[in-house]
mmCIF file of C-alpha atoms in Angstrom:
data_model
loop_
_atom_site.group_PDB
_atom_site.id
_atom_site.type_symbol
_atom_site.label_atom_id
_atom_site.label_comp_id
_atom_site.label_asym_id
_atom_site.label_seq_id
_atom_site.Cartn_x
_atom_site.Cartn_y
_atom_site.Cartn_z
ATOM 1 C CA MET A 1 0.000 0.000 0.000
ATOM 2 C CA ALA A 2 1.437 3.315 -1.015
ATOM 3 C CA ALA A 3 2.092 6.096 1.437
ATOM 4 C CA ASN A 4 -0.657 8.520 2.388
ATOM 5 C CA PRO A 5 -1.680 10.245 -0.857
ATOM 6 C CA VAL A 6 -2.166 13.629 0.836
ATOM 7 C CA LYS A 7 1.400 13.483 2.099
ATOM 8 C CA GLN A 8 2.601 12.336 -1.303
ATOM 9 C CA ALA A 9 0.917 15.286 -2.988
ATOM 10 C CA ILE A 10 2.639 17.691 -0.586
ATOM 11 C CA VAL A 11 6.023 16.033 -0.991
ATOM 12 C CA ARG A 12 5.606 16.169 -4.757
ATOM 13 C CA ALA A 13 4.761 19.856 -4.531
ATOM 14 C CA CYS A 14 8.113 20.406 -2.807
ATOM 15 C CA THR A 15 10.124 19.157 -5.749
ATOM 16 C CA ASP A 16 7.883 19.496 -8.798
ATOM 17 C CA ALA A 17 7.319 23.176 -9.564
ATOM 18 C CA ALA A 18 4.684 22.549 -12.223
ATOM 19 C CA TYR A 19 2.669 20.331 -9.895
ATOM 20 C CA ARG A 20 3.031 22.927 -7.143
ATOM 21 C CA ALA A 21 1.516 25.559 -9.430
ATOM 22 C CA ARG A 22 -1.398 23.261 -10.288
ATOM 23 C CA LEU A 23 -1.970 22.440 -6.621
ATOM 24 C CA LEU A 24 -2.115 26.134 -5.738
ATOM 25 C CA SER A 25 -4.416 27.104 -8.590
ATOM 26 C CA ASP A 26 -6.782 24.133 -8.633
ATOM 27 C CA PRO A 27 -6.336 21.943 -5.532
ATOM 28 C CA ARG A 28 -9.221 19.618 -6.330
ATOM 29 C CA LYS A 29 -7.892 18.743 -9.749
ATOM 30 C CA ALA A 30 -4.256 18.473 -8.665
ATOM 31 C CA LEU A 31 -5.157 16.218 -5.708
ATOM 32 C CA ALA A 32 -7.106 13.991 -8.100
ATOM 33 C CA GLU A 33 -3.820 13.429 -9.952
ATOM 34 C CA GLU A 34 -2.549 11.760 -6.759
ATOM 35 C CA GLY A 35 -5.683 9.650 -6.443
ATOM 36 C CA ILE A 36 -7.380 11.837 -3.856
ATOM 37 C CA GLU A 37 -11.031 12.444 -4.477
ATOM 38 C CA VAL A 38 -12.122 15.498 -2.513
ATOM 39 C CA PRO A 39 -15.818 15.231 -1.594
ATOM 40 C CA ALA A 40 -17.970 17.786 -3.404
ATOM 41 C CA ASP A 41 -18.940 19.662 -0.228
ATOM 42 C CA ILE A 42 -15.360 20.043 1.009
ATOM 43 C CA GLU A 43 -13.159 22.928 0.020
ATOM 44 C CA VAL A 44 -9.389 22.495 0.023
ATOM 45 C CA ARG A 45 -7.268 25.631 0.208
ATOM 46 C CA VAL A 46 -3.569 25.376 -0.433
ATOM 47 C CA HIS A 47 -1.158 27.944 0.956
ATOM 48 C CA GLU A 48 2.517 28.624 0.749
ATOM 49 C CA ASN A 49 4.785 30.681 2.907
ATOM 50 C CA THR A 50 6.231 33.791 1.393
ATOM 51 C CA ASP A 51 9.196 35.981 2.222
ATOM 52 C CA ASN A 52 7.239 37.931 4.764
ATOM 53 C CA LYS A 53 4.380 35.668 5.784
ATOM 54 C CA ILE A 54 4.280 32.345 7.605
ATOM 55 C CA VAL A 55 1.145 30.250 7.458
ATOM 56 C CA ALA A 56 0.401 27.440 9.870
ATOM 57 C CA VAL A 57 -2.655 25.214 10.251
ATOM 58 C CA LEU A 58 -4.410 23.948 13.340
ATOM 59 C CA PRO A 59 -5.971 20.574 12.602
ATOM 60 C CA GLY A 60 -9.678 20.914 13.352
ATOM 61 C CA PRO A 61 -12.159 18.055 13.475
ATOM 62 C CA GLN A 62 -9.363 15.722 12.359
ATOM 63 C CA ALA A 63 -7.464 16.262 15.601
ATOM 64 C CA ALA A 64 -10.620 15.960 17.678
ATOM 65 C CA GLU A 65 -11.603 12.746 15.931
ATOM 66 C CA LEU A 66 -8.122 11.357 16.402
ATOM 67 C CA ARG A 67 -8.192 12.257 20.090
ATOM 68 C CA GLU A 68 -11.571 10.605 20.592
ATOM 69 C CA ARG A 69 -10.474 7.469 18.808
ATOM 70 C CA THR A 70 -7.161 7.352 20.680
ATOM 71 C CA LYS A 71 -9.011 7.563 23.999
ATOM 72 C CA GLN A 72 -10.772 4.311 23.181
ATOM 73 C CA LEU A 73 -7.460 2.497 22.902
ATOM 74 C CA PRO A 74 -5.908 0.594 25.788
ATOM 75 C CA SER A 75 -2.714 1.981 27.248
ATOM 76 C CA GLY A 76 0.459 0.407 28.580
ATOM 77 C CA PRO A 77 1.809 -3.162 28.549
ATOM 78 C CA VAL A 78 -0.692 -5.857 27.597
ATOM 79 C CA VAL A 79 -0.864 -8.361 30.418
ATOM 80 C CA ASP A 80 -2.472 -11.385 28.839
ATOM 81 C CA VAL A 81 0.162 -12.377 26.244
ATOM 82 C CA PRO A 82 1.863 -15.804 26.056
ATOM 83 C CA SER A 83 5.578 -15.755 26.851
ATOM 84 C CA GLY A 84 7.801 -15.079 23.889
ATOM 85 C CA LEU A 85 5.974 -11.917 22.836
ATOM 86 C CA GLY A 86 5.630 -8.541 24.506
ATOM 87 C CA LEU A 87 2.928 -6.064 23.492
ATOM 88 C CA GLU A 88 2.510 -2.510 24.691
ATOM 89 C CA TRP A 89 0.091 0.217 23.638
ATOM 90 C CA GLN A 90 1.494 3.728 23.467
ATOM 91 C CA GLN A 91 -1.334 5.942 22.219
ATOM 92 C CA THR A 92 -2.008 4.719 18.677
ATOM 93 C CA ALA A 93 1.192 2.684 18.533
ATOM 94 C CA LEU A 94 1.309 -0.994 19.461
ATOM 95 C CA ILE A 95 4.892 -1.998 20.231
ATOM 96 C CA ALA A 96 5.670 -5.672 19.663
ATOM 97 C CA THR A 97 8.795 -7.377 20.970
ATOM 98 C CA GLY A 98 9.829 -11.000 20.459
ATOM 99 C CA ARG A 99 8.237 -13.775 18.426
ATOM 100 C CA ILE A 100 4.929 -13.692 16.589
ATOM 101 C CA ASP A 101 4.205 -17.408 16.116
ATOM 102 C CA THR A 102 1.408 -19.954 16.555
ATOM 103 C CA ASN A 103 1.527 -19.421 20.283
ATOM 104 C CA THR A 104 1.531 -15.648 20.423
ATOM 105 C CA ALA A 105 -0.256 -14.542 17.234
ATOM 106 C CA PRO A 106 -3.762 -14.863 18.749
ATOM 107 C CA ALA A 107 -2.842 -12.226 21.368
ATOM 108 C CA LEU A 108 -1.660 -9.828 18.652
ATOM 109 C CA ARG A 109 -4.835 -10.436 16.697
ATOM 110 C CA ARG A 110 -6.974 -9.836 19.778
ATOM 111 C CA GLU A 111 -5.225 -6.517 20.480
ATOM 112 C CA LEU A 112 -5.572 -5.317 16.881
ATOM 113 C CA LEU A 113 -9.287 -6.125 16.937
ATOM 114 C CA ARG A 114 -9.692 -3.868 19.989
ATOM 115 C CA ALA A 115 -8.723 -0.798 17.963
ATOM 116 C CA PHE A 116 -11.031 1.486 16.016
ATOM 117 C CA THR A 117 -8.486 3.914 14.658
ATOM 118 C CA ASP A 118 -5.255 4.008 12.683
ATOM 119 C CA VAL A 119 -2.687 1.816 14.404
ATOM 120 C CA ASP A 120 1.085 1.883 14.049
ATOM 121 C CA LEU A 121 2.366 -1.606 14.771
ATOM 122 C CA VAL A 122 6.022 -1.168 15.721
ATOM 123 C CA LEU A 123 7.987 -4.281 14.782
ATOM 124 C CA SER A 124 11.565 -3.188 15.493
ATOM 125 C CA GLY A 125 11.871 -5.679 18.351
ATOM 126 C CA VAL A 126 10.283 -8.590 16.513
ATOM 127 C CA THR A 127 12.615 -11.469 15.667
ATOM 128 C CA PHE A 128 10.205 -13.995 14.185
ATOM 129 C CA LEU A 129 7.013 -13.770 12.158
ATOM 130 C CA SER A 130 5.286 -16.808 10.698
ATOM 131 C CA SER A 131 2.017 -17.629 9.005
ATOM 132 C CA PRO A 132 -0.301 -17.216 12.023
ATOM 133 C CA GLY A 133 1.289 -13.810 12.585
ATOM 134 C CA LEU A 134 0.658 -12.823 8.989
ATOM 135 C CA ALA A 135 -2.951 -13.911 9.404
ATOM 136 C CA ALA A 136 -3.234 -11.712 12.503
ATOM 137 C CA LEU A 137 -1.904 -8.696 10.581
ATOM 138 C CA LEU A 138 -4.395 -9.320 7.818
ATOM 139 C CA ALA A 139 -7.276 -9.694 10.257
ATOM 140 C CA GLY A 140 -6.251 -6.419 11.895
ATOM 141 C CA GLN A 141 -6.077 -4.600 8.575
ATOM 142 C CA LYS A 142 -9.506 -5.884 7.517
ATOM 143 C CA HIS A 143 -11.023 -4.962 10.861
ATOM 144 C CA LEU A 144 -9.623 -1.414 10.782
ATOM 145 C CA ALA A 145 -10.709 -0.910 7.178
ATOM 146 C CA THR A 146 -14.312 -1.051 8.351
ATOM 147 C CA TYR A 147 -13.523 2.057 10.449
ATOM 148 C CA ASP A 148 -11.884 3.872 7.531
ATOM 149 C CA SER A 149 -8.567 3.247 9.276
ATOM 150 C CA HIS A 150 -5.292 1.567 8.471
ATOM 151 C CA LEU A 151 -2.839 -0.716 10.162
ATOM 152 C CA ARG A 152 0.626 0.608 9.424
ATOM 153 C CA LEU A 153 3.802 -1.396 9.992
ATOM 154 C CA CYS A 154 6.677 0.583 11.465
ATOM 155 C CA ASP A 155 10.409 0.100 11.896
ATOM 156 C CA VAL A 156 10.306 -3.314 10.254
ATOM 157 C CA PRO A 157 13.571 -5.309 10.623
ATOM 158 C CA VAL A 158 14.968 -6.473 7.305
ATOM 159 C CA GLU A 159 14.318 -10.186 7.995
ATOM 160 C CA ILE A 160 10.663 -9.485 8.758
ATOM 161 C CA ARG A 161 10.416 -7.237 5.740
ATOM 162 C CA ASN A 162 11.731 -10.092 3.578
ATOM 163 C CA VAL A 163 8.974 -12.350 4.886
ATOM 164 C CA LEU A 164 6.340 -9.699 4.116
ATOM 165 C CA GLU A 165 7.733 -9.232 0.656
ATOM 166 C CA MET A 166 7.842 -12.945 -0.161
ATOM 167 C CA VAL A 167 4.202 -13.474 0.773
ATOM 168 C CA GLY A 168 3.107 -10.403 -1.171
ATOM 169 C CA PHE A 169 2.117 -8.352 1.881
ATOM 170 C CA LEU A 170 4.049 -5.227 0.955
ATOM 171 C CA ASP A 171 1.113 -4.127 -1.190
ATOM 172 C CA LEU A 172 -1.327 -4.512 1.688
ATOM 173 C CA PHE A 173 0.416 -2.443 4.330
ATOM 174 C CA GLU A 174 1.994 0.953 4.446
ATOM 175 C CA ILE A 175 5.476 0.487 5.881
ATOM 176 C CA VAL A 176 7.276 3.418 7.446
ATOM 177 C CA ASN A 177 10.231 4.201 9.590
ATOM 178 C CA ARG A 178 8.570 5.769 12.620
ATOM 179 C CA SER A 179 11.550 7.784 13.757
ATOM 180 C CA SER A 180 11.582 9.620 10.455
ATOM 181 C CA LEU A 181 7.967 8.880 9.409
ATOM 182 C CA ASP A 182 8.553 9.639 5.768
ATOM 183 C CA ASP A 183 11.887 11.178 5.075
ATOM 184 C CA PRO A 184 11.147 13.632 2.263
ATOM 185 C CA TYR A 185 8.109 14.883 4.153
ATOM 186 C CA VAL A 186 9.988 15.444 7.379
ATOM 187 C CA ALA A 187 12.855 17.040 5.470
ATOM 188 C CA ALA A 188 10.335 19.412 3.954
ATOM 189 C CA LEU A 189 8.726 20.130 7.323
ATOM 190 C CA MET A 190 12.132 20.750 8.850
ATOM 191 C CA ALA A 191 12.727 23.391 6.256
ATOM 192 C CA MET A 192 9.730 25.321 7.554
ATOM 193 C CA PRO A 193 10.173 28.211 9.926
ATOM 194 C CA PHE A 194 10.007 27.511 13.688
ATOM 195 C CA HIS A 195 11.780 24.198 13.392
ATOM 196 C CA MET B 1 -6.588 -5.412 -1.477
ATOM 197 C CA ALA B 2 -8.450 -3.206 -3.904
ATOM 198 C CA GLU B 3 -9.825 -0.451 -1.749
ATOM 199 C CA SER B 4 -10.680 3.115 -2.490
ATOM 200 C CA VAL B 5 -8.747 5.723 -0.567
ATOM 201 C CA SER B 6 -10.998 7.717 1.709
ATOM 202 C CA PHE B 7 -10.379 11.446 1.646
ATOM 203 C CA PHE B 8 -11.209 11.876 5.307
ATOM 204 C CA GLY B 9 -9.056 8.940 6.365
ATOM 205 C CA SER B 10 -6.112 10.296 4.392
ATOM 206 C CA VAL B 11 -6.519 13.771 5.854
ATOM 207 C CA ARG B 12 -6.843 12.390 9.378
ATOM 208 C CA ARG B 13 -3.710 10.299 8.930
ATOM 209 C CA PHE B 14 -1.887 13.243 7.409
ATOM 210 C CA PHE B 15 -2.584 15.411 10.440
ATOM 211 C CA ARG B 16 -1.753 12.550 12.790
ATOM 212 C CA ASP B 17 1.729 12.435 11.300
ATOM 213 C CA TYR B 18 1.903 16.222 11.243
ATOM 214 C CA LEU B 19 1.168 16.329 14.980
ATOM 215 C CA LEU B 20 3.592 13.457 15.630
ATOM 216 C CA VAL B 21 6.342 15.366 13.862
ATOM 217 C CA MET B 22 5.382 18.655 15.500
ATOM 218 C CA GLU B 23 5.474 17.075 18.949
ATOM 219 C CA THR B 24 9.194 16.536 18.608
ATOM 220 C CA ARG B 25 9.933 19.876 16.992
ATOM 221 C CA GLY B 26 10.179 22.437 19.729
ATOM 222 C CA SER B 27 8.034 25.224 21.073
ATOM 223 C CA PHE B 28 5.791 25.949 18.112
ATOM 224 C CA GLY B 29 4.931 22.259 17.745
ATOM 225 C CA GLN B 30 3.995 22.113 21.410
ATOM 226 C CA LEU B 31 1.828 25.188 21.005
ATOM 227 C CA VAL B 32 -0.017 23.556 18.092
ATOM 228 C CA GLN B 33 -0.451 20.424 20.199
ATOM 229 C CA GLN B 34 -1.841 22.434 23.099
ATOM 230 C CA ALA B 35 -4.175 24.329 20.802
ATOM 231 C CA THR B 36 -5.775 21.089 19.648
ATOM 232 C CA GLU B 37 -6.903 20.523 23.243
ATOM 233 C CA ASP B 38 -7.344 24.011 24.639
ATOM 234 C CA ALA B 39 -10.166 25.919 22.934
ATOM 235 C CA ALA B 40 -9.320 29.261 24.553
ATOM 236 C CA LEU B 41 -5.699 29.072 23.463
ATOM 237 C CA ARG B 42 -6.879 28.070 20.013
ATOM 238 C CA GLN B 43 -9.081 31.150 19.705
ATOM 239 C CA ARG B 44 -6.325 33.466 20.865
ATOM 240 C CA LEU B 45 -3.839 31.850 18.540
ATOM 241 C CA LEU B 46 -6.189 32.390 15.618
ATOM 242 C CA GLN B 47 -6.960 35.992 16.558
ATOM 243 C CA SER B 48 -3.592 37.332 17.620
ATOM 244 C CA PRO B 49 -0.994 34.795 16.612
ATOM 245 C CA LYS B 50 2.037 37.001 17.088
ATOM 246 C CA GLN B 51 1.129 37.901 20.641
ATOM 247 C CA VAL B 52 0.479 34.287 21.649
ATOM 248 C CA LEU B 53 3.710 33.185 20.007
ATOM 249 C CA ALA B 54 5.594 35.882 21.877
ATOM 250 C CA GLU B 55 4.049 34.741 25.165
ATOM 251 C CA ALA B 56 5.347 31.256 24.404
ATOM 252 C CA GLY B 57 8.796 32.699 23.871
ATOM 253 C CA ILE B 58 8.697 32.456 20.104
ATOM 254 C CA THR B 59 9.860 35.703 18.617
ATOM 255 C CA LEU B 60 10.120 36.426 14.930
ATOM 256 C CA PRO B 61 12.137 38.875 12.884
ATOM 257 C CA GLU B 62 10.436 42.194 12.318
ATOM 258 C CA GLY B 63 8.419 42.306 9.142
ATOM 259 C CA ILE B 64 7.367 38.658 9.247
ATOM 260 C CA GLU B 65 3.618 38.191 9.424
ATOM 261 C CA VAL B 66 2.017 35.067 10.845
ATOM 262 C CA GLU B 67 -1.293 33.668 9.767
ATOM 263 C CA ILE B 68 -2.797 30.745 11.658
ATOM 264 C CA LEU B 69 -5.655 28.932 9.969
ATOM 265 C CA GLU B 70 -7.915 26.242 11.274
ATOM 266 C CA ASN B 71 -9.504 23.337 9.524
ATOM 267 C CA THR B 72 -13.250 22.960 9.786
ATOM 268 C CA ASP B 73 -15.833 20.418 8.684
ATOM 269 C CA LYS B 74 -15.944 22.057 5.292
ATOM 270 C CA VAL B 75 -12.535 23.607 4.701
ATOM 271 C CA ILE B 76 -9.212 21.802 4.788
ATOM 272 C CA HIS B 77 -6.067 23.927 4.628
ATOM 273 C CA LEU B 78 -2.812 22.514 3.391
ATOM 274 C CA VAL B 79 0.436 24.466 3.639
ATOM 275 C CA LEU B 80 3.235 23.671 1.256
ATOM 276 C CA PRO B 81 6.776 23.610 2.615
ATOM 277 C CA PRO B 82 9.250 25.494 0.418
ATOM 278 C CA LEU B 83 10.068 24.238 -3.028
ATOM 279 C CA VAL B 84 13.412 22.463 -2.941
ATOM 280 C CA GLU B 85 15.634 22.267 -5.974
ATOM 281 C CA SER B 86 16.179 18.700 -7.111
ATOM 282 C CA GLY B 87 19.135 17.130 -5.318
ATOM 283 C CA GLU B 88 18.568 19.220 -2.218
ATOM 284 C CA ALA B 89 15.544 17.299 -0.961
ATOM 285 C CA GLU B 90 17.664 14.783 0.945
ATOM 286 C CA GLY B 91 19.640 17.361 2.852
ATOM 287 C CA GLY B 92 16.779 19.324 4.391
ATOM 288 C CA GLN B 93 18.163 19.166 7.919
#
């Protein structure tokens, strides 16, 4: 699954001057180029900073919705997990450590099915992932899709990434490095004033 | 998995990452974070941004204007970071 199309459009506008001009003059049409269909009753306004003006946005209902959905999530280490795997909720991130195998995959699945919002599953500490684990990821993704949400896989070790690639899962999940989220985007944000 | 991309889901995820990045990016990021929770601060930030920034210890060079916008149910604002010349995009830090 490709990265967030809204983010992609913004990153593209940082390097592609022609696209930037289209995005500024006709946001709806330019966003459609990146596969984003803006609902008819929504207006998108695109701004850029100038030499003497800085523009910043406060997320509105999006932030409120995110907060509400995050509140419904559990918090802290998950107690009821078979030995071999550790799971901990940190806001919308679920940190996994250890082995995701026949024994432990049901606990991962159970935790993912508790969520109703976008979840970042952090896999940096995972050393083993087999078929039942893959099934749990898939179940989580399907469950979240019914809430217009995604399961995103973060900080995936190369061995685990190879497994995902071989079974064709790379198309089903967005995979990001959480510390840098999405490098070109963060690089662009860093270039903004205040940072 | 052939699924259509939801506009609202994409926008929500975009601002989630925006807030995640902002959280780690110093005083202005923290102010934005606070303003998502504190309605009074939000109003003041919208009405007199420069003053609220100054109170938070964020001063700007003279001659720089600040405009703070807020998303609503009907209007989504996106701000473009500066255009980077090709080859420079990697070295933004």
